JSON list of C-alpha atoms in Angstrom, two decimals:
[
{"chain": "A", "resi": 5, "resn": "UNK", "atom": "CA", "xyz": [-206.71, -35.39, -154.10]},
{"chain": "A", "resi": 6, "resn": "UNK", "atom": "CA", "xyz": [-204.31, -35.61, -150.80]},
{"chain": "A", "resi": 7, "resn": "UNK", "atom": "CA", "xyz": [-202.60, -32.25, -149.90]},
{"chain": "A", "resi": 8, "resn": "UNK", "atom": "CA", "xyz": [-199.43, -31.69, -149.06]},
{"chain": "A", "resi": 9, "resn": "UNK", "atom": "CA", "xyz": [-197.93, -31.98, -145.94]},
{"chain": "A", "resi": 10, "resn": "UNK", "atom": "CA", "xyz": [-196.61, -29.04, -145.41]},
{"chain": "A", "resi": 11, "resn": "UNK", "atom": "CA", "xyz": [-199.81, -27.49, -146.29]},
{"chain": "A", "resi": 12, "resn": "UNK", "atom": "CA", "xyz": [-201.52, -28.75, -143.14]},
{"chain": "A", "resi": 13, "resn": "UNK", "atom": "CA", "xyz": [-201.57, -27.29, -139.69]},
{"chain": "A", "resi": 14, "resn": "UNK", "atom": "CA", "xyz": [-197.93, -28.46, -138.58]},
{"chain": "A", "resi": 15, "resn": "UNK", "atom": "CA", "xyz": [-199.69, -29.92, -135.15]},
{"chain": "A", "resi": 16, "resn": "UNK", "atom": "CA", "xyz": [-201.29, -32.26, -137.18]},
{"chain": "A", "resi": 17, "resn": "UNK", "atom": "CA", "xyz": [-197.79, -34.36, -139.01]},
{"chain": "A", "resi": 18, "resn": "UNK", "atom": "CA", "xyz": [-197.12, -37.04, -136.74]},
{"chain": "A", "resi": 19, "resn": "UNK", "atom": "CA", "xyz": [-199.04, -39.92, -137.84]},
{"chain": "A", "resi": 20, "resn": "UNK", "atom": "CA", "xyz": [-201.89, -40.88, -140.01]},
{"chain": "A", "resi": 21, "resn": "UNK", "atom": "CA", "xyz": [-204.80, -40.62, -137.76]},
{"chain": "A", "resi": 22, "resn": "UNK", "atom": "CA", "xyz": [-203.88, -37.50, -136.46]},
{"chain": "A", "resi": 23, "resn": "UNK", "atom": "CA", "xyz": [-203.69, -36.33, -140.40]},
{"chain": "A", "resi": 24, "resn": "UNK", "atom": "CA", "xyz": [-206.95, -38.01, -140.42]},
{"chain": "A", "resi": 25, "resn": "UNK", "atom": "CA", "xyz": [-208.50, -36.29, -137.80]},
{"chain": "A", "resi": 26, "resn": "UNK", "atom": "CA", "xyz": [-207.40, -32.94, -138.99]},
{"chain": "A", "resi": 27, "resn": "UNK", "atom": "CA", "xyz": [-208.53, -33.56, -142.31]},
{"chain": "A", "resi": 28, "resn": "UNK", "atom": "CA", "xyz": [-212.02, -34.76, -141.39]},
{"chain": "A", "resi": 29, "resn": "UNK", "atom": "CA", "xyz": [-213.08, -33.26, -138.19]},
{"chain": "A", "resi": 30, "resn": "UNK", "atom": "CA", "xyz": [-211.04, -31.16, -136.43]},
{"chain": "A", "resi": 31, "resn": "UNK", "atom": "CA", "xyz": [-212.79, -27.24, -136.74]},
{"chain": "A", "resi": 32, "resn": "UNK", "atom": "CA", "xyz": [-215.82, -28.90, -138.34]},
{"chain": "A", "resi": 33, "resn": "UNK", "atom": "CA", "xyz": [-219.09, -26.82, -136.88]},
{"chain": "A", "resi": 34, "resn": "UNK", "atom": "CA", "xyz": [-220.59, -29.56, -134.41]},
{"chain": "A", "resi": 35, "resn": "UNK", "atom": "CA", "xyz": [-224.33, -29.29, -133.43]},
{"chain": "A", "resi": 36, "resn": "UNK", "atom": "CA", "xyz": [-224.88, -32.91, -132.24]},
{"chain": "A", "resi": 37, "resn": "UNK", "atom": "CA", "xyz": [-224.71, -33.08, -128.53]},
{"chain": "A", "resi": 38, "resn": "UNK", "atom": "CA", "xyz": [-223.64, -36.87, -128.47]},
{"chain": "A", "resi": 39, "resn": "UNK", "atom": "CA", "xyz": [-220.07, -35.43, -130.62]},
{"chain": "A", "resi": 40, "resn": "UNK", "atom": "CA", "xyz": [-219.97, -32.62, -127.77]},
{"chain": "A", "resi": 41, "resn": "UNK", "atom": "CA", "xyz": [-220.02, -35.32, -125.49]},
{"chain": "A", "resi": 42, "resn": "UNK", "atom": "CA", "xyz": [-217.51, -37.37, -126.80]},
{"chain": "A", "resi": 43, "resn": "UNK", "atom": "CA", "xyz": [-215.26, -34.18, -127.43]},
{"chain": "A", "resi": 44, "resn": "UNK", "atom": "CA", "xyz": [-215.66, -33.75, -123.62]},
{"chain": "A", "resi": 45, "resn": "UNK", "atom": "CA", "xyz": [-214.53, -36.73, -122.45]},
{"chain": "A", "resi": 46, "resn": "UNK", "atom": "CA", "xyz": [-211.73, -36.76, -124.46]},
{"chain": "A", "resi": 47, "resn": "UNK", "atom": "CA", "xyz": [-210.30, -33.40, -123.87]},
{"chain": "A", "resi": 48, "resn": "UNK", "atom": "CA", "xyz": [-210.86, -33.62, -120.15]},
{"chain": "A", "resi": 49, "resn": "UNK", "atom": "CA", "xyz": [-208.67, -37.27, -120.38]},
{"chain": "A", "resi": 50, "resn": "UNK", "atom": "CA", "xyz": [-206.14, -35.16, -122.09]},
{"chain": "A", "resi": 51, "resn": "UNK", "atom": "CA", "xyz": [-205.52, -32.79, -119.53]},
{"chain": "A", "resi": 52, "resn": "UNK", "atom": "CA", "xyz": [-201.49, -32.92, -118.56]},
{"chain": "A", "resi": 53, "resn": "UNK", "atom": "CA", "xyz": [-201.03, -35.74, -121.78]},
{"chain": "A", "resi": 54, "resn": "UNK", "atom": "CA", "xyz": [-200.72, -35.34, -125.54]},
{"chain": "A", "resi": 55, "resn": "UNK", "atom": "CA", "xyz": [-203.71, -34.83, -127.76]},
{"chain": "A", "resi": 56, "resn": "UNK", "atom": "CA", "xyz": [-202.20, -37.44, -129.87]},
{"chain": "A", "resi": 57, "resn": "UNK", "atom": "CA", "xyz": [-202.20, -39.77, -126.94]},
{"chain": "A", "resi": 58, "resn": "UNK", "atom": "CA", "xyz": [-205.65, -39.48, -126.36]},
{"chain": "A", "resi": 59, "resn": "UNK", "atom": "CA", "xyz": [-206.13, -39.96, -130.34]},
{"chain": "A", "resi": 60, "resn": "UNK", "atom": "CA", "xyz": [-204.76, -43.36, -129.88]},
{"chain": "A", "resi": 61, "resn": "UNK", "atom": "CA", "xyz": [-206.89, -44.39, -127.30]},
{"chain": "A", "resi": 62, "resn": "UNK", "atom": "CA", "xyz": [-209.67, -43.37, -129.26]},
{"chain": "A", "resi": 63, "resn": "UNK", "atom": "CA", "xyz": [-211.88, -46.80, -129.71]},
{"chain": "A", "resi": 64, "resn": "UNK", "atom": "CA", "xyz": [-210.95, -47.37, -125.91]},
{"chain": "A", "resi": 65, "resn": "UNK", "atom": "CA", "xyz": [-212.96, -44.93, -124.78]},
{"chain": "A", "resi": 66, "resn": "UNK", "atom": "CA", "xyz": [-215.61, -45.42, -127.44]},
{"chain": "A", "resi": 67, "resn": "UNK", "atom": "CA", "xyz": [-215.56, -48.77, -125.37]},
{"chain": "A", "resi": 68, "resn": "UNK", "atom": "CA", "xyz": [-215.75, -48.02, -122.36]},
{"chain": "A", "resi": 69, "resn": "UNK", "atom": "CA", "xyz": [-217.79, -45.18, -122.24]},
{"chain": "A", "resi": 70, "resn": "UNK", "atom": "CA", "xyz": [-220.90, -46.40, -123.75]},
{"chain": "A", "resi": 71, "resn": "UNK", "atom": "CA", "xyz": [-220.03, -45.15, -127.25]},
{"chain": "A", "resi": 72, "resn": "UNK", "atom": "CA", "xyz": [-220.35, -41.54, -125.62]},
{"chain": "A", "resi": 73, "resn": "UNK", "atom": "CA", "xyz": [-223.87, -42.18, -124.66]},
{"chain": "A", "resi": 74, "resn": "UNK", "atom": "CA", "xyz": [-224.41, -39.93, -121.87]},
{"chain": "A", "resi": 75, "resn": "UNK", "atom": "CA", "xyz": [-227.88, -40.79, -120.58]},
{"chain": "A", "resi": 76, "resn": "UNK", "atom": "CA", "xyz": [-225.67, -44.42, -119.82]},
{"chain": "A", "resi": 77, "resn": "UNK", "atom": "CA", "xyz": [-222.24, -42.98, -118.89]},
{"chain": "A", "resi": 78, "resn": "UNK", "atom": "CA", "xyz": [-224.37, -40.48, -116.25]},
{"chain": "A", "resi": 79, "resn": "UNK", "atom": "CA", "xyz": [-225.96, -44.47, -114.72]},
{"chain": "A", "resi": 80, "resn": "UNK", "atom": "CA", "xyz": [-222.80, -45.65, -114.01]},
{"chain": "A", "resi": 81, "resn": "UNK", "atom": "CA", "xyz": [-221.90, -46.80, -111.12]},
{"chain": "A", "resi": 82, "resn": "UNK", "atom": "CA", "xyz": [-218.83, -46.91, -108.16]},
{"chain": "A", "resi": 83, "resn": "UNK", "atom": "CA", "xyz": [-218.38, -50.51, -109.39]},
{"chain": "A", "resi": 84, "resn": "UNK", "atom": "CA", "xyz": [-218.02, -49.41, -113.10]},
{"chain": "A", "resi": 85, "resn": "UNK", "atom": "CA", "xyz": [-215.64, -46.46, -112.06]},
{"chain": "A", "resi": 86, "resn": "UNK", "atom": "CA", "xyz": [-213.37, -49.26, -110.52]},
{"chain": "A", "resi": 87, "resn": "UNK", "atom": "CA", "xyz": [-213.62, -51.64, -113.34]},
{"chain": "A", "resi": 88, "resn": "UNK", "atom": "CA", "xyz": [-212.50, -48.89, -115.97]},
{"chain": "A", "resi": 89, "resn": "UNK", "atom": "CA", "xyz": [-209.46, -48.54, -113.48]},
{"chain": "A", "resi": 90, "resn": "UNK", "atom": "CA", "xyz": [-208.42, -51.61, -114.87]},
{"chain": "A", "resi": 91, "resn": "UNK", "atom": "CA", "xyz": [-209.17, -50.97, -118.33]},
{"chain": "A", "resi": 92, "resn": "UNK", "atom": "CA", "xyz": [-206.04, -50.46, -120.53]},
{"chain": "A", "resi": 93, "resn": "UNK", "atom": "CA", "xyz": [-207.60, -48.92, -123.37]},
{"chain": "A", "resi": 94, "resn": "UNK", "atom": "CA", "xyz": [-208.34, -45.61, -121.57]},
{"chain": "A", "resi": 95, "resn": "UNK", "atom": "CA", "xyz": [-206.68, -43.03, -119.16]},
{"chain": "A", "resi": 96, "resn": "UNK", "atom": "CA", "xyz": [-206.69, -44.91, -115.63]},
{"chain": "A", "resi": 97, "resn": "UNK", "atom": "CA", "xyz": [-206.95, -41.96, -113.71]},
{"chain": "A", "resi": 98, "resn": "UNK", "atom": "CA", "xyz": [-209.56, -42.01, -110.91]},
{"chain": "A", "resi": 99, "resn": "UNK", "atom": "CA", "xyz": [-209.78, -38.31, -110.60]},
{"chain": "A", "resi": 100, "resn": "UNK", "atom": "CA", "xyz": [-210.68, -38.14, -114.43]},
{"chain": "A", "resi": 101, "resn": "UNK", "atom": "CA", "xyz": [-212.80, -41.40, -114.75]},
{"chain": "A", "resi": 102, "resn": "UNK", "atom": "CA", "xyz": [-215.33, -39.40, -112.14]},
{"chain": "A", "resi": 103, "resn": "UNK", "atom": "CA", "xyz": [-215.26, -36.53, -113.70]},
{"chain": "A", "resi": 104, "resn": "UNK", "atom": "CA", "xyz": [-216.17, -38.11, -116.92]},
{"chain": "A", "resi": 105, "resn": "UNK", "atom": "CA", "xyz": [-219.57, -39.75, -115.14]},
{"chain": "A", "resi": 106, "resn": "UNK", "atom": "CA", "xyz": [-220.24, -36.03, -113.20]},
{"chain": "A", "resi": 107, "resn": "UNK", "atom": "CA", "xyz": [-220.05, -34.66, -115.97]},
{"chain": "A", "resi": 108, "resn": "UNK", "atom": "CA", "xyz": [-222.55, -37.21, -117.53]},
{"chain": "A", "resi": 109, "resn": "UNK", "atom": "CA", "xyz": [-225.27, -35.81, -114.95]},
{"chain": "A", "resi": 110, "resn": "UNK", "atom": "CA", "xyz": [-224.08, -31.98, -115.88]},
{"chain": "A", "resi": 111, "resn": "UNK", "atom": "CA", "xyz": [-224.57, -32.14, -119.18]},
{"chain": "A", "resi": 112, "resn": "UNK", "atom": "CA", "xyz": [-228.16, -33.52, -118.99]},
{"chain": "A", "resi": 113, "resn": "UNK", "atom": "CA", "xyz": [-228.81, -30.30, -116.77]},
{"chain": "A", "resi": 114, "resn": "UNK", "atom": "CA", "xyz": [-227.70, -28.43, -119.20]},
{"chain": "A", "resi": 115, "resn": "UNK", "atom": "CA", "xyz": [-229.18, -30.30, -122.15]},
{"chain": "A", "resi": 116, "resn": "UNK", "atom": "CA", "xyz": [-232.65, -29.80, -119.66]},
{"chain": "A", "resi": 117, "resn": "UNK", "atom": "CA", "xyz": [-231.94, -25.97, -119.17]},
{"chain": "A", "resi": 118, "resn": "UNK", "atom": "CA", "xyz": [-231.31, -25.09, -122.86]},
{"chain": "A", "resi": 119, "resn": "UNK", "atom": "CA", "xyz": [-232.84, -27.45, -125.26]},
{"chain": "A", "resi": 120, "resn": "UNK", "atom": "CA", "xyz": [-229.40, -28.74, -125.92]},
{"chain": "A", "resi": 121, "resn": "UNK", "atom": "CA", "xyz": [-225.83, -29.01, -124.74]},
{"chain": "A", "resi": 122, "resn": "UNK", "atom": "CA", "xyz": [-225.56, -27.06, -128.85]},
{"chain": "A", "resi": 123, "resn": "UNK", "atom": "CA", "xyz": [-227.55, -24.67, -128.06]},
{"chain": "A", "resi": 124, "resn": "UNK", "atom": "CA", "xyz": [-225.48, -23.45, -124.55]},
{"chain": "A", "resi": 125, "resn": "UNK", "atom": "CA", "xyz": [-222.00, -24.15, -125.72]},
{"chain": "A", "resi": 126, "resn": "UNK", "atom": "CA", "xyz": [-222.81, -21.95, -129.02]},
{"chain": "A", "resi": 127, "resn": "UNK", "atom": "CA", "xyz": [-224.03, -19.52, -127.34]},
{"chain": "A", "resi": 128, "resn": "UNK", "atom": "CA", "xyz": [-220.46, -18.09, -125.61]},
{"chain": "A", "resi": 129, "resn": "UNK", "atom": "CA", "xyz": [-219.54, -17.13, -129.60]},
{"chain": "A", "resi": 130, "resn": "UNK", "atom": "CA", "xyz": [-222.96, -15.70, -130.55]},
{"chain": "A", "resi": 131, "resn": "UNK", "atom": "CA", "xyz": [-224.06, -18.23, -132.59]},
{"chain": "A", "resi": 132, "resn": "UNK", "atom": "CA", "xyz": [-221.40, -18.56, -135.09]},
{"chain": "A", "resi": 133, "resn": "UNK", "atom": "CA", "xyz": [-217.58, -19.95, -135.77]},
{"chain": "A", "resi": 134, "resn": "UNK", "atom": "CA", "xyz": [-215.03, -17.38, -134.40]},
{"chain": "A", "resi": 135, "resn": "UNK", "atom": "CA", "xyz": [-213.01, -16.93, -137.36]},
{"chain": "A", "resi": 136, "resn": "UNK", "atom": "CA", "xyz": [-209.06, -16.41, -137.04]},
{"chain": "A", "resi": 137, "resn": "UNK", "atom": "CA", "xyz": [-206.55, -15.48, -139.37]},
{"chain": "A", "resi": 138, "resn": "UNK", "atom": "CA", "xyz": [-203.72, -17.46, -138.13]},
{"chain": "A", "resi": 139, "resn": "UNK", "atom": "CA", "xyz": [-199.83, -17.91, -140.84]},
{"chain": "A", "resi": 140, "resn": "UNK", "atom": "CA", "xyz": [-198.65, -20.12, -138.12]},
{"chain": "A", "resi": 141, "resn": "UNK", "atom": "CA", "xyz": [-200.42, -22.56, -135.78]},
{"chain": "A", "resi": 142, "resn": "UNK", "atom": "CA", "xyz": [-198.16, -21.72, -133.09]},
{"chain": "A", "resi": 143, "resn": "UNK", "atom": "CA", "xyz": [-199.87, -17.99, -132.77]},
{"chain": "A", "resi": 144, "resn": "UNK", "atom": "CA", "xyz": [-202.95, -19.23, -131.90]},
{"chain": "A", "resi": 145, "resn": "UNK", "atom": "CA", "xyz": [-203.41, -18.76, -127.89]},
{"chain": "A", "resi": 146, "resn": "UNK", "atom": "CA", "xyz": [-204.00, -21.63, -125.65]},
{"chain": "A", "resi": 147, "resn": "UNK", "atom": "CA", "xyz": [-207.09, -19.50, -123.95]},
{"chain": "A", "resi": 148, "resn": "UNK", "atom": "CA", "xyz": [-209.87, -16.72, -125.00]},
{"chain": "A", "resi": 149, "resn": "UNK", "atom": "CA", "xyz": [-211.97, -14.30, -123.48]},
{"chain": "A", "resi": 150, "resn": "UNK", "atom": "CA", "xyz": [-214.73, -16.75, -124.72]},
{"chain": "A", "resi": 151, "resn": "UNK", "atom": "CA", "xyz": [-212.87, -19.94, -123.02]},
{"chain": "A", "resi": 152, "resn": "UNK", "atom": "CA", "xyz": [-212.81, -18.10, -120.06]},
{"chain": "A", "resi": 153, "resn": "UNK", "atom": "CA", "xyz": [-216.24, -17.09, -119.65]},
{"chain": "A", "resi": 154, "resn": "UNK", "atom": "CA", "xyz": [-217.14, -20.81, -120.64]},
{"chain": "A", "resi": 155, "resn": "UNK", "atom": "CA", "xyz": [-214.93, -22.84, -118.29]},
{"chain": "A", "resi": 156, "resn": "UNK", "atom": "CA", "xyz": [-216.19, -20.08, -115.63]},
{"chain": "A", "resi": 157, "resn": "UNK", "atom": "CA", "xyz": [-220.22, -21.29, -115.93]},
{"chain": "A", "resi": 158, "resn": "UNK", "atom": "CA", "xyz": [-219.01, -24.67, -116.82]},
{"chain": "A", "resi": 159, "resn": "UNK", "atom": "CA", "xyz": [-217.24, -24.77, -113.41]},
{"chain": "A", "resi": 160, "resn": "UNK", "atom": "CA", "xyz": [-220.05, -22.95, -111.53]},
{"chain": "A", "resi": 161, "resn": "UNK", "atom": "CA", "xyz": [-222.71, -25.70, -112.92]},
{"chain": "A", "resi": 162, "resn": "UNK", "atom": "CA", "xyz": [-219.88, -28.46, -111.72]},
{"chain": "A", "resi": 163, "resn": "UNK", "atom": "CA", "xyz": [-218.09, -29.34, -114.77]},
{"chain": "A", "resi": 164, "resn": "UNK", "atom": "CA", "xyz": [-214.73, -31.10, -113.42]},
{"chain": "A", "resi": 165, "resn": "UNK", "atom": "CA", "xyz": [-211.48, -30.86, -115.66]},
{"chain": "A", "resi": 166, "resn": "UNK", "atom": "CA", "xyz": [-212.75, -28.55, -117.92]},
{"chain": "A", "resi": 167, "resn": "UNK", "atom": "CA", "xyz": [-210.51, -25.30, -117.46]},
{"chain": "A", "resi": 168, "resn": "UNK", "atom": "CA", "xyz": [-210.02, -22.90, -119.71]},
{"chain": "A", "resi": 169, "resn": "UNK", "atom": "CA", "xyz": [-206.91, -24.34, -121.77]},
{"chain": "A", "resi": 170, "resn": "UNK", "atom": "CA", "xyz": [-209.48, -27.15, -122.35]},
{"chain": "A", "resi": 171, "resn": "UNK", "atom": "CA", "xyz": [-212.12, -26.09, -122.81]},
{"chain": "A", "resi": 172, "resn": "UNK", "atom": "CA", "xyz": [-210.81, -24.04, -125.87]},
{"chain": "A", "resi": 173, "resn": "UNK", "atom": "CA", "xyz": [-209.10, -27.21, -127.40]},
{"chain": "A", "resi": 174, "resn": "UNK", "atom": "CA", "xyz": [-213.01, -28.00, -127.31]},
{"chain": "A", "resi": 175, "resn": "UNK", "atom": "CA", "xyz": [-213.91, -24.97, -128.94]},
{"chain": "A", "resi": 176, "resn": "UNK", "atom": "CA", "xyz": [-211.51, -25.76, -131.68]},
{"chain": "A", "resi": 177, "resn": "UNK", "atom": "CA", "xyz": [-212.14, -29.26, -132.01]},
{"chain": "A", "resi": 178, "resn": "UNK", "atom": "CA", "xyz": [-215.71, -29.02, -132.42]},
{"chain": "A", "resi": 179, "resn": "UNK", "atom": "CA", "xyz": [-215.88, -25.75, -134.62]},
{"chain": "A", "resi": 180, "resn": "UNK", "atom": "CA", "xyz": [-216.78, -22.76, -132.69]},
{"chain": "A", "resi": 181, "resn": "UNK", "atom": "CA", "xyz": [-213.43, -21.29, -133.42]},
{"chain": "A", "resi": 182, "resn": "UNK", "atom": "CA", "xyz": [-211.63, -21.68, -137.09]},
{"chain": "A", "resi": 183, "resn": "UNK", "atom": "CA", "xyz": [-207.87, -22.24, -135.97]},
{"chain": "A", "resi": 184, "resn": "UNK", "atom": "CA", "xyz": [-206.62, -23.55, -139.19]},
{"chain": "A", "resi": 185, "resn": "UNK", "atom": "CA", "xyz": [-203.63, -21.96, -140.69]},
{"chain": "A", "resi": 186, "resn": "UNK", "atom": "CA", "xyz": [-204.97, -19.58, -143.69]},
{"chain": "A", "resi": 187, "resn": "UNK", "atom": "CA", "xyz": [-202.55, -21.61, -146.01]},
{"chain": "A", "resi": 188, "resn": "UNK", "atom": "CA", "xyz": [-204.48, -25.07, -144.52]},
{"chain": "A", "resi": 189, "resn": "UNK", "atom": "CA", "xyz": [-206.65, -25.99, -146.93]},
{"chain": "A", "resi": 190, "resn": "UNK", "atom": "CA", "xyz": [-208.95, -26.90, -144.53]},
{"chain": "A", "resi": 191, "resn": "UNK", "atom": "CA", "xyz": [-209.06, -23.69, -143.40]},
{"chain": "A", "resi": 192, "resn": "UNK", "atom": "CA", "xyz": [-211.33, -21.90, -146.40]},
{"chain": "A", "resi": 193, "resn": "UNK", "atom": "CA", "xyz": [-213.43, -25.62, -146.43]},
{"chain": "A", "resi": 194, "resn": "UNK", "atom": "CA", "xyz": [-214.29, -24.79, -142.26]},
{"chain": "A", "resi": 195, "resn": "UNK", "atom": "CA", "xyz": [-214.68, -21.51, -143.00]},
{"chain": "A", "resi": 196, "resn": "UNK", "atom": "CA", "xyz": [-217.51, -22.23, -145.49]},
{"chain": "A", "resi": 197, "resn": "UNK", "atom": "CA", "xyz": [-219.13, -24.34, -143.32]},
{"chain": "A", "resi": 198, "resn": "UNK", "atom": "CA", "xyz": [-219.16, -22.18, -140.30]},
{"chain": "A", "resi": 199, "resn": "UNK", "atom": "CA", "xyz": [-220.79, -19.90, -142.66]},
{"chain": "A", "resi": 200, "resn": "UNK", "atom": "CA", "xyz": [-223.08, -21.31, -144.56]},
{"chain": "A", "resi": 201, "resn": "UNK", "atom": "CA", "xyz": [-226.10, -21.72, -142.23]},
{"chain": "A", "resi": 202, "resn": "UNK", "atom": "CA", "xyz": [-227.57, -19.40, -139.27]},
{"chain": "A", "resi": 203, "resn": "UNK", "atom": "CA", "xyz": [-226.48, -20.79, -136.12]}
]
């Protein structure tokens, strides 16, 4: 059954893959470190553009990035940096492009230190979903305490473009907060998830 419009977070109304994406993964607990990955790509890539942007471009970076493979993306080389310069189905930013294959090699460290990139990343929300209350998308901040304290190690371990306001667009993204609206239906459906395992 498809829900109504105006039920939805109002971020999400634009077009149908962002409805999509809402519907299906956006706030959805993620534990798999290749999704992290991905989710960290593509938030860094959206820093200064629209989320819906980066949406788009989706595939492209699928593409180009070794479909998020990071043991690959961390290989690549000052050739390969160049040749996705040229490449129109991503963000041809330099700065970000580099970033992307640093942070490659830093998330292996981490993956090495911890068990998993999972394991880390949950670990700034003790485990389990932060769960908001929020009648209006619009009240939801753009940074947390927990964002913070992330971007903060994240930075200190050499993380590139992954500040704060991004970093929590990860957090939501990938489930460690619940930032649906209370009248989304997705909200109670995230919710459920978030709470039906120990994290």
């Amino acid at each position: 059954m498809e829900m109504k419009e105006e039920k939805r977070c109002g971020w999400c109304l634009g077009f149908d893959e962002y409805i999509q994406y809402h519907d299906e993964e956006w706030g959805v607990p993620v534990h798999d470190d290749r999704v992290h990955f991905e989710f960290l790509i593509l938030e860094s890539a959206q820093a200064g553009l629209s989320w819906s942007t980066i949406l788009r471009k989706r595939d492209g970076y699928r593409k180009a990035f070794a479909d998020f493979d990071y043991e690959k993306v961390a290989r690549f080389s000052e050739e390969k940096a160049e040749e996705l310069l040229q490449d129109p189905g991503i963000v041809r930013n330099k700065l970000k492009i580099n970033a992307a294959i640093n942070n490659a090699k830093r998330f292996m460290e981490v993956q090495k230190e911890f068990g998993s990139f999972s394991n880390y990343i949950w670990s700034f929300v003790g485990g389990k979903p932060i769960q908001n209350e929020w009648e209006n998308y619009k009240t939801a901040p753009a940074t947390t305490p927990e964002s913070d304290k992330l971007a903060k190690d994240l930075k200190k371990r050499g993380f590139k473009f992954l500040g704060s306001t991004t970093v929590y667009a990860h957090m939501q993204a990938t489930g460690l907060v619940n930032d649906h609206q209370i009248d989304c239906p997705q909200y109670e459906i995230v919710k459920a998830l978030g709470e039906s395992k120990e994290y």
